[in-house]
CSV table of C-alpha atoms in Angstrom, one decimal:
chain,number,residue,atom,x,y,z
A,225,UNK,CA,-31.2,-0.3,25.2
A,226,UNK,CA,-28.9,-3.2,25.5
A,227,UNK,CA,-27.5,-2.6,21.6
A,228,UNK,CA,-26.9,0.9,23.0
A,229,UNK,CA,-24.7,-0.6,25.6
A,230,UNK,CA,-23.0,-2.8,23.3
A,231,UNK,CA,-21.9,-0.2,21.1
A,232,UNK,CA,-20.9,2.3,23.7
A,233,UNK,CA,-18.7,-0.9,25.3
A,234,UNK,CA,-17.1,-1.3,21.4
A,235,UNK,CA,-16.5,2.6,21.3
A,236,UNK,CA,-15.1,2.4,24.8
A,237,UNK,CA,-12.9,-0.5,23.6
A,238,UNK,CA,-11.8,1.5,20.5
A,239,UNK,CA,-11.3,4.9,22.6
A,240,UNK,CA,-8.9,3.2,24.7
A,241,UNK,CA,-6.9,1.3,21.6
A,242,UNK,CA,-5.9,4.5,21.1
A,243,UNK,CA,-5.8,5.9,23.6
A,244,UNK,CA,-2.8,3.5,24.6
A,245,UNK,CA,-1.1,3.4,21.2
A,246,UNK,CA,-2.0,0.5,20.4
A,247,UNK,CA,-3.7,1.9,17.1
A,248,UNK,CA,-3.1,4.9,15.2
A,249,UNK,CA,-5.3,7.0,12.6
A,250,UNK,CA,-4.2,4.1,9.7
A,251,UNK,CA,-6.7,1.7,11.3
A,252,UNK,CA,-9.5,4.6,10.8
A,253,UNK,CA,-8.4,5.3,7.2
A,254,UNK,CA,-9.6,1.3,6.9
A,255,UNK,CA,-12.7,1.7,9.3
A,256,UNK,CA,-13.6,3.9,6.5
A,257,UNK,CA,-13.5,1.4,3.6
A,258,UNK,CA,-16.1,-0.5,5.1
A,259,UNK,CA,-19.6,-0.5,3.7
A,260,UNK,CA,-23.0,-2.6,3.8
A,261,UNK,CA,-20.8,-4.8,1.0
A,262,UNK,CA,-18.0,-4.9,2.7
A,263,UNK,CA,-19.4,-4.8,6.6
A,264,UNK,CA,-16.0,-6.8,8.1
A,265,UNK,CA,-13.2,-5.7,5.5
A,266,UNK,CA,-11.2,-4.4,8.3
A,267,UNK,CA,-11.8,-7.5,10.4
A,268,UNK,CA,-10.6,-9.3,7.3
A,269,UNK,CA,-7.3,-7.4,7.5
A,270,UNK,CA,-6.4,-8.0,10.0
A,271,UNK,CA,-7.0,-11.7,10.2
A,272,UNK,CA,-4.9,-11.5,7.3
A,273,UNK,CA,-2.0,-9.7,8.8
A,274,UNK,CA,-2.1,-12.1,11.4
A,275,UNK,CA,-1.8,-15.3,9.3
A,276,UNK,CA,0.6,-13.8,6.9
A,277,UNK,CA,3.6,-12.2,9.1
A,278,UNK,CA,3.9,-15.0,11.2
A,279,UNK,CA,5.7,-16.2,8.4
A,280,UNK,CA,8.0,-13.2,8.9
A,281,UNK,CA,8.3,-13.8,12.1
A,282,UNK,CA,9.0,-17.0,12.4
A,283,UNK,CA,12.0,-16.7,9.5
A,284,UNK,CA,13.0,-13.7,12.0
A,285,UNK,CA,13.2,-15.2,14.7
A,286,UNK,CA,15.6,-18.4,12.6
A,287,UNK,CA,17.6,-15.5,11.3
A,288,UNK,CA,18.1,-14.2,14.7
A,289,UNK,CA,20.2,-17.9,15.9
A,290,UNK,CA,22.4,-17.3,13.1
A,291,UNK,CA,26.2,-16.8,14.5
A,292,UNK,CA,27.4,-14.5,13.2
A,293,UNK,CA,23.9,-12.6,12.6
A,294,UNK,CA,23.0,-11.2,8.9
A,295,UNK,CA,22.1,-8.0,9.7
A,296,UNK,CA,21.0,-6.7,6.0
A,297,UNK,CA,18.6,-10.2,5.7
A,298,UNK,CA,17.0,-9.0,9.4
A,299,UNK,CA,16.8,-5.2,8.1
A,300,UNK,CA,14.8,-6.6,5.2
A,301,UNK,CA,12.7,-9.0,6.2
A,302,UNK,CA,11.5,-6.6,9.5
A,303,UNK,CA,10.9,-3.6,6.4
A,304,UNK,CA,8.6,-6.1,5.4
A,305,UNK,CA,7.2,-6.7,8.5
A,306,UNK,CA,6.9,-3.1,9.6
A,307,UNK,CA,5.2,-2.3,6.3
A,308,UNK,CA,2.5,-4.8,7.0
A,309,UNK,CA,1.8,-3.4,10.6
A,310,UNK,CA,1.9,0.2,9.7
A,311,UNK,CA,-1.1,-1.0,7.0
A,312,UNK,CA,-3.3,-2.1,9.8
A,313,UNK,CA,-2.3,1.0,12.1
A,314,UNK,CA,-0.1,-1.6,14.6
A,315,UNK,CA,1.3,1.7,16.0
A,316,UNK,CA,3.3,-0.2,18.8
A,317,UNK,CA,4.5,-3.2,16.7
A,318,UNK,CA,5.1,-0.5,13.9
A,319,UNK,CA,7.6,1.3,16.8
A,320,UNK,CA,8.8,-1.8,18.2
A,321,UNK,CA,10.0,-2.5,13.9
A,322,UNK,CA,11.3,1.0,13.9
A,323,UNK,CA,13.6,0.1,16.6
A,324,UNK,CA,14.5,-3.0,15.4
A,325,UNK,CA,15.8,-1.8,12.3
A,326,UNK,CA,17.6,1.0,14.1
A,327,UNK,CA,19.8,-1.6,16.1
A,328,UNK,CA,20.2,-3.6,13.0
A,329,UNK,CA,21.8,-0.6,11.1
A,330,UNK,CA,24.2,-0.5,13.9
A,331,UNK,CA,24.8,-3.8,14.1
A,332,UNK,CA,23.8,-4.5,17.7
A,333,UNK,CA,22.9,-7.9,18.0
A,334,UNK,CA,21.4,-7.5,21.7
A,335,UNK,CA,19.5,-4.7,21.0
A,336,UNK,CA,17.9,-6.5,18.2
A,337,UNK,CA,17.3,-9.5,20.0
A,338,UNK,CA,15.6,-7.9,22.8
A,339,UNK,CA,13.4,-5.2,20.5
A,340,UNK,CA,12.2,-8.4,18.4
A,341,UNK,CA,11.2,-10.0,22.3
A,342,UNK,CA,9.4,-6.9,23.1
A,343,UNK,CA,7.7,-6.8,19.7
A,344,UNK,CA,6.0,-10.1,19.8
A,345,UNK,CA,4.4,-9.1,22.8
A,346,UNK,CA,3.1,-5.8,21.5
A,347,UNK,CA,2.1,-8.4,18.4
A,348,UNK,CA,0.3,-10.9,20.9
A,349,UNK,CA,-1.2,-8.0,22.9
A,350,UNK,CA,-2.6,-6.5,20.0
A,351,UNK,CA,-3.9,-9.3,18.6
A,352,UNK,CA,-6.0,-9.9,21.6
A,353,UNK,CA,-7.3,-6.8,22.1
A,354,UNK,CA,-8.2,-6.8,18.2
A,355,UNK,CA,-9.9,-10.3,18.9
A,356,UNK,CA,-12.6,-8.7,21.4
A,357,UNK,CA,-12.9,-5.7,19.6
A,358,UNK,CA,-14.1,-7.1,16.7
A,359,UNK,CA,-16.4,-10.3,18.8
A,360,UNK,CA,-18.1,-7.2,20.3
A,361,UNK,CA,-18.5,-5.0,17.5
A,362,UNK,CA,-20.2,-8.4,15.4
A,363,UNK,CA,-22.2,-8.7,18.5
A,364,UNK,CA,-23.6,-5.3,18.9
A,365,UNK,CA,-24.2,-5.5,15.0
A,366,UNK,CA,-25.1,-2.0,12.8
A,367,UNK,CA,-25.0,1.1,14.4
A,368,UNK,CA,-28.5,1.9,12.9
A,369,UNK,CA,-30.1,-0.9,14.5
A,370,UNK,CA,-29.7,0.7,18.2
A,371,UNK,CA,-30.9,3.4,17.0
A,372,UNK,CA,-34.3,2.1,15.6
A,373,UNK,CA,-37.2,4.0,17.1
A,374,UNK,CA,-39.5,1.7,18.7
B,149,UNK,CA,-12.7,-0.1,-35.2
B,150,UNK,CA,-9.4,1.0,-33.6
B,151,UNK,CA,-7.3,2.7,-35.6
B,152,UNK,CA,-3.3,0.5,-35.7
B,153,UNK,CA,-1.8,4.1,-33.5
B,154,UNK,CA,-4.6,3.4,-31.1
B,155,UNK,CA,-2.7,0.3,-29.9
B,156,UNK,CA,0.2,2.1,-28.7
B,157,UNK,CA,-1.9,5.0,-27.6
B,158,UNK,CA,-3.0,2.8,-23.9
B,159,UNK,CA,-3.1,5.8,-21.4
B,160,UNK,CA,-6.2,7.2,-22.2
B,161,UNK,CA,-9.2,5.2,-21.1
B,162,UNK,CA,-11.4,4.6,-23.7
B,163,UNK,CA,-14.3,7.4,-24.6
B,164,UNK,CA,-17.6,6.0,-22.9
B,165,UNK,CA,-15.6,3.1,-21.1
B,166,UNK,CA,-16.3,4.6,-17.5
B,167,UNK,CA,-13.6,2.8,-15.5
B,168,UNK,CA,-10.6,3.0,-15.1
B,169,UNK,CA,-8.7,-0.5,-15.3
B,170,UNK,CA,-5.5,0.1,-12.9
B,171,UNK,CA,-3.1,-3.0,-12.2
B,172,UNK,CA,-1.5,-2.7,-8.7
B,173,UNK,CA,1.7,-4.3,-8.0
B,174,UNK,CA,2.7,-5.5,-4.2
B,175,UNK,CA,4.5,-8.1,-3.0
B,176,UNK,CA,2.5,-7.9,0.3
B,177,UNK,CA,-0.7,-9.7,0.8
B,178,UNK,CA,-2.0,-6.9,3.2
B,179,UNK,CA,-1.3,-4.0,0.7
B,180,UNK,CA,-2.8,-5.9,-2.2
B,181,UNK,CA,-6.0,-6.2,-0.8
B,182,UNK,CA,-6.0,-2.6,0.4
B,183,UNK,CA,-5.1,-1.3,-2.7
B,184,UNK,CA,-7.6,-3.1,-3.9
B,185,UNK,CA,-10.6,-2.1,-1.7
B,186,UNK,CA,-9.4,1.7,-2.1
B,187,UNK,CA,-9.4,1.2,-6.3
B,188,UNK,CA,-12.7,-0.3,-5.9
B,189,UNK,CA,-14.3,2.4,-3.9
B,190,UNK,CA,-12.5,4.7,-6.4
B,191,UNK,CA,-14.6,3.0,-8.7
B,192,UNK,CA,-11.7,1.8,-10.9
B,193,UNK,CA,-11.3,-2.1,-12.7
B,194,UNK,CA,-8.5,-4.0,-10.5
B,195,UNK,CA,-6.1,-6.3,-11.3
B,196,UNK,CA,-3.6,-7.3,-8.6
B,197,UNK,CA,-0.2,-9.0,-9.1
B,198,UNK,CA,2.6,-10.2,-6.3
B,199,UNK,CA,5.8,-8.9,-8.3
B,200,UNK,CA,7.0,-7.0,-11.2
B,201,UNK,CA,7.5,-10.1,-12.9
B,202,UNK,CA,4.2,-10.8,-13.3
B,203,UNK,CA,3.2,-7.6,-14.0
B,204,UNK,CA,5.5,-7.7,-17.4
B,205,UNK,CA,3.9,-11.4,-17.6
B,206,UNK,CA,0.4,-9.9,-17.6
B,207,UNK,CA,1.1,-6.8,-19.7
B,208,UNK,CA,2.7,-9.2,-22.2
B,209,UNK,CA,6.1,-7.5,-21.5
B,210,UNK,CA,8.1,-10.8,-20.7
B,211,UNK,CA,9.0,-11.9,-24.6
B,212,UNK,CA,7.0,-14.4,-24.4
B,213,UNK,CA,4.4,-13.1,-26.7
B,214,UNK,CA,6.3,-12.8,-30.6
B,215,UNK,CA,3.0,-11.2,-31.9
B,216,UNK,CA,2.8,-6.7,-31.5
B,217,UNK,CA,-0.6,-7.9,-30.1
B,218,UNK,CA,-3.8,-6.2,-31.0
B,219,UNK,CA,-5.0,-8.6,-28.1
B,220,UNK,CA,-3.1,-6.5,-25.3
B,221,UNK,CA,-4.8,-5.8,-22.4
B,222,UNK,CA,-5.6,-2.3,-21.7
B,223,UNK,CA,-4.3,-0.3,-18.8
B,224,UNK,CA,-4.9,3.3,-17.5
B,225,UNK,CA,-2.5,2.8,-14.7
B,226,UNK,CA,0.0,1.1,-13.0
B,227,UNK,CA,0.3,1.7,-9.0
B,228,UNK,CA,3.2,-0.6,-7.8
B,229,UNK,CA,5.4,-0.9,-4.5
B,230,UNK,CA,8.6,0.4,-4.6
B,231,UNK,CA,10.7,-2.7,-2.3
B,232,UNK,CA,10.0,-5.6,-4.2
B,233,UNK,CA,11.9,-9.1,-4.0
B,234,UNK,CA,13.0,-10.3,-7.5
B,235,UNK,CA,12.3,-7.1,-9.4
B,236,UNK,CA,11.7,-3.4,-7.5
B,237,UNK,CA,9.2,-1.0,-8.3
B,238,UNK,CA,11.7,1.1,-9.6
B,239,UNK,CA,12.7,-1.7,-12.4
B,240,UNK,CA,9.2,-2.2,-13.2
B,241,UNK,CA,9.3,1.7,-14.0
B,242,UNK,CA,12.0,1.3,-16.2
B,243,UNK,CA,10.5,-1.6,-17.9
B,244,UNK,CA,7.3,0.2,-19.0
B,245,UNK,CA,8.6,3.2,-19.9
B,246,UNK,CA,11.1,1.6,-22.4
B,247,UNK,CA,7.5,0.1,-23.9
B,248,UNK,CA,6.5,1.4,-26.9
B,249,UNK,CA,3.1,0.2,-25.9
B,250,UNK,CA,2.7,1.0,-22.6
B,251,UNK,CA,5.1,4.1,-22.5
B,252,UNK,CA,2.4,6.6,-22.1
B,253,UNK,CA,0.5,4.6,-19.1
B,254,UNK,CA,0.9,6.7,-16.0
B,255,UNK,CA,3.0,4.9,-13.5
B,256,UNK,CA,2.5,5.5,-9.8
B,257,UNK,CA,5.1,4.2,-7.4
B,258,UNK,CA,4.1,4.0,-3.7
B,259,UNK,CA,6.6,3.1,-0.4
B,260,UNK,CA,6.8,2.8,3.1
B,261,UNK,CA,10.3,4.9,3.0
B,262,UNK,CA,10.3,8.9,2.5
B,263,UNK,CA,13.8,8.7,0.5
B,264,UNK,CA,14.1,11.4,-1.7
B,265,UNK,CA,16.9,10.4,-3.9
B,266,UNK,CA,14.4,7.6,-4.6
B,267,UNK,CA,11.8,9.9,-5.4
B,268,UNK,CA,13.7,11.9,-7.4
B,269,UNK,CA,14.8,9.0,-9.3
B,270,UNK,CA,11.6,7.7,-9.8
B,271,UNK,CA,10.2,10.9,-10.8
B,272,UNK,CA,13.3,11.0,-13.2
B,273,UNK,CA,12.6,7.7,-15.2
B,274,UNK,CA,9.0,9.0,-15.7
B,275,UNK,CA,7.0,8.1,-12.6
B,276,UNK,CA,3.7,10.5,-12.5
B,277,UNK,CA,3.8,10.4,-8.8
B,278,UNK,CA,5.4,9.1,-5.7
B,279,UNK,CA,3.1,7.7,-3.0
B,280,UNK,CA,4.3,7.3,0.6
B,281,UNK,CA,2.5,4.8,2.5
B,282,UNK,CA,0.2,3.8,4.1
B,283,UNK,CA,-1.8,4.9,1.0
B,284,UNK,CA,-4.7,6.8,1.5
B,285,UNK,CA,-8.3,7.1,0.1
B,286,UNK,CA,-7.7,10.4,-0.3
B,287,UNK,CA,-4.4,9.9,-2.6
B,288,UNK,CA,-5.8,7.2,-4.5
B,289,UNK,CA,-9.0,9.6,-5.5
B,290,UNK,CA,-6.8,12.3,-6.3
B,291,UNK,CA,-4.7,10.0,-8.7
B,292,UNK,CA,-7.7,8.1,-10.5
B,293,UNK,CA,-9.3,11.8,-10.7
B,294,UNK,CA,-6.2,13.0,-12.6
B,295,UNK,CA,-6.3,10.8,-14.9
B,296,UNK,CA,-10.3,10.5,-15.8
B,297,UNK,CA,-9.9,14.2,-16.1
B,298,UNK,CA,-7.2,12.9,-19.2
B,299,UNK,CA,-4.1,14.8,-18.2
B,300,UNK,CA,-2.3,12.2,-17.7
B,301,UNK,CA,-1.6,12.1,-21.7
B,302,UNK,CA,0.2,15.0,-21.2
B,303,UNK,CA,2.9,12.6,-20.0
B,304,UNK,CA,4.4,12.9,-23.3
B,305,UNK,CA,4.8,16.4,-23.0
B,306,UNK,CA,5.5,16.6,-19.5
B,307,UNK,CA,8.6,14.6,-19.6
B,308,UNK,CA,11.0,16.0,-21.2
B,309,UNK,CA,9.7,19.3,-18.9
B,310,UNK,CA,10.2,17.7,-15.5
B,311,UNK,CA,13.6,18.3,-14.6
B,312,UNK,CA,13.1,21.9,-15.6
B,313,UNK,CA,9.9,22.6,-13.0
B,314,UNK,CA,9.8,26.2,-14.1
B,315,UNK,CA,8.7,25.1,-17.3
B,316,UNK,CA,6.5,22.8,-16.5
B,317,UNK,CA,2.7,23.4,-17.6
B,318,UNK,CA,1.1,23.2,-14.9
B,319,UNK,CA,-1.5,20.5,-15.6
B,320,UNK,CA,-3.9,21.3,-12.5
B,321,UNK,CA,-3.4,22.9,-9.1
B,322,UNK,CA,-3.8,19.6,-7.2
B,323,UNK,CA,-1.6,18.0,-9.3
B,324,UNK,CA,1.2,19.8,-9.3
B,325,UNK,CA,1.1,20.6,-5.6
B,326,UNK,CA,1.1,17.0,-5.3
B,327,UNK,CA,4.2,16.3,-7.2
B,328,UNK,CA,5.7,19.6,-5.3
B,329,UNK,CA,5.0,18.3,-2.1
B,330,UNK,CA,6.7,15.3,-2.7
B,331,UNK,CA,10.1,16.7,-4.3
B,332,UNK,CA,10.0,19.2,-1.1
B,333,UNK,CA,10.5,17.2,1.3
């Protein structure tokens, strides 16, 4: 019974992540690539994303401190970051990236800084939520064991 | 024994070889891991590199080797990201199509940006297909199935007709649809 309850919990968390727009279809696409031989593929990809993108984010931070702002460089960096975010299904983060790029094209430095701050918030929130989700999913174990007849 | 001419026909999987060998090129580590998984699930042997220049190096097209290379690497499909620092996917595509050894290898370009002029120029330059990122398993399966059926070998005939879509001999309904769906956006 415990196992079934854990699985329901995991499903509920996942459901709310989608409901609240944190994740999109791409996350599901990635989950479908998991199998017995690669049961933690999505977690590995997400871990890789957070590790890799931290470099891009600090690069963006430094570039935003310059005066005058190099909008082309900012746009290029954000394009890379948006790409990776899109690849893991990070819907809200991706939306902020799009907004940021629009501000870049409009040469609006204040707008860039604002949306960058907002993006970092979404990025951090998603990380915490996904950490919880993956931890619970690992604890719950493979779905089959929950329904194994006694 | 492979005849001398076979060295130049890199596009076809060898009879009985089973798996396609795909070279994937992307500067994003996340995207490299994803495309590798998509290709492995589609039963392909995969080599992944992080840049156009690494890809050319791998293929032996970087000007380092002086010999024609009877020991050239065998690749059935190249999938490359478009936006990469240094050499873009478009520039890589051009270099591959300029090569006598690799020009018949189908090249698929991937991009997160849906820019019609970009898509057009890649197809004009001889790209087999242009995929929008994030790339799905269904996209990869469709492309690899298409290549496995050997329809990639029509690349030589098709490349001259690519601009005149009326005259195009339809290779297969699904492949033509995918190309049209890219062009009709």
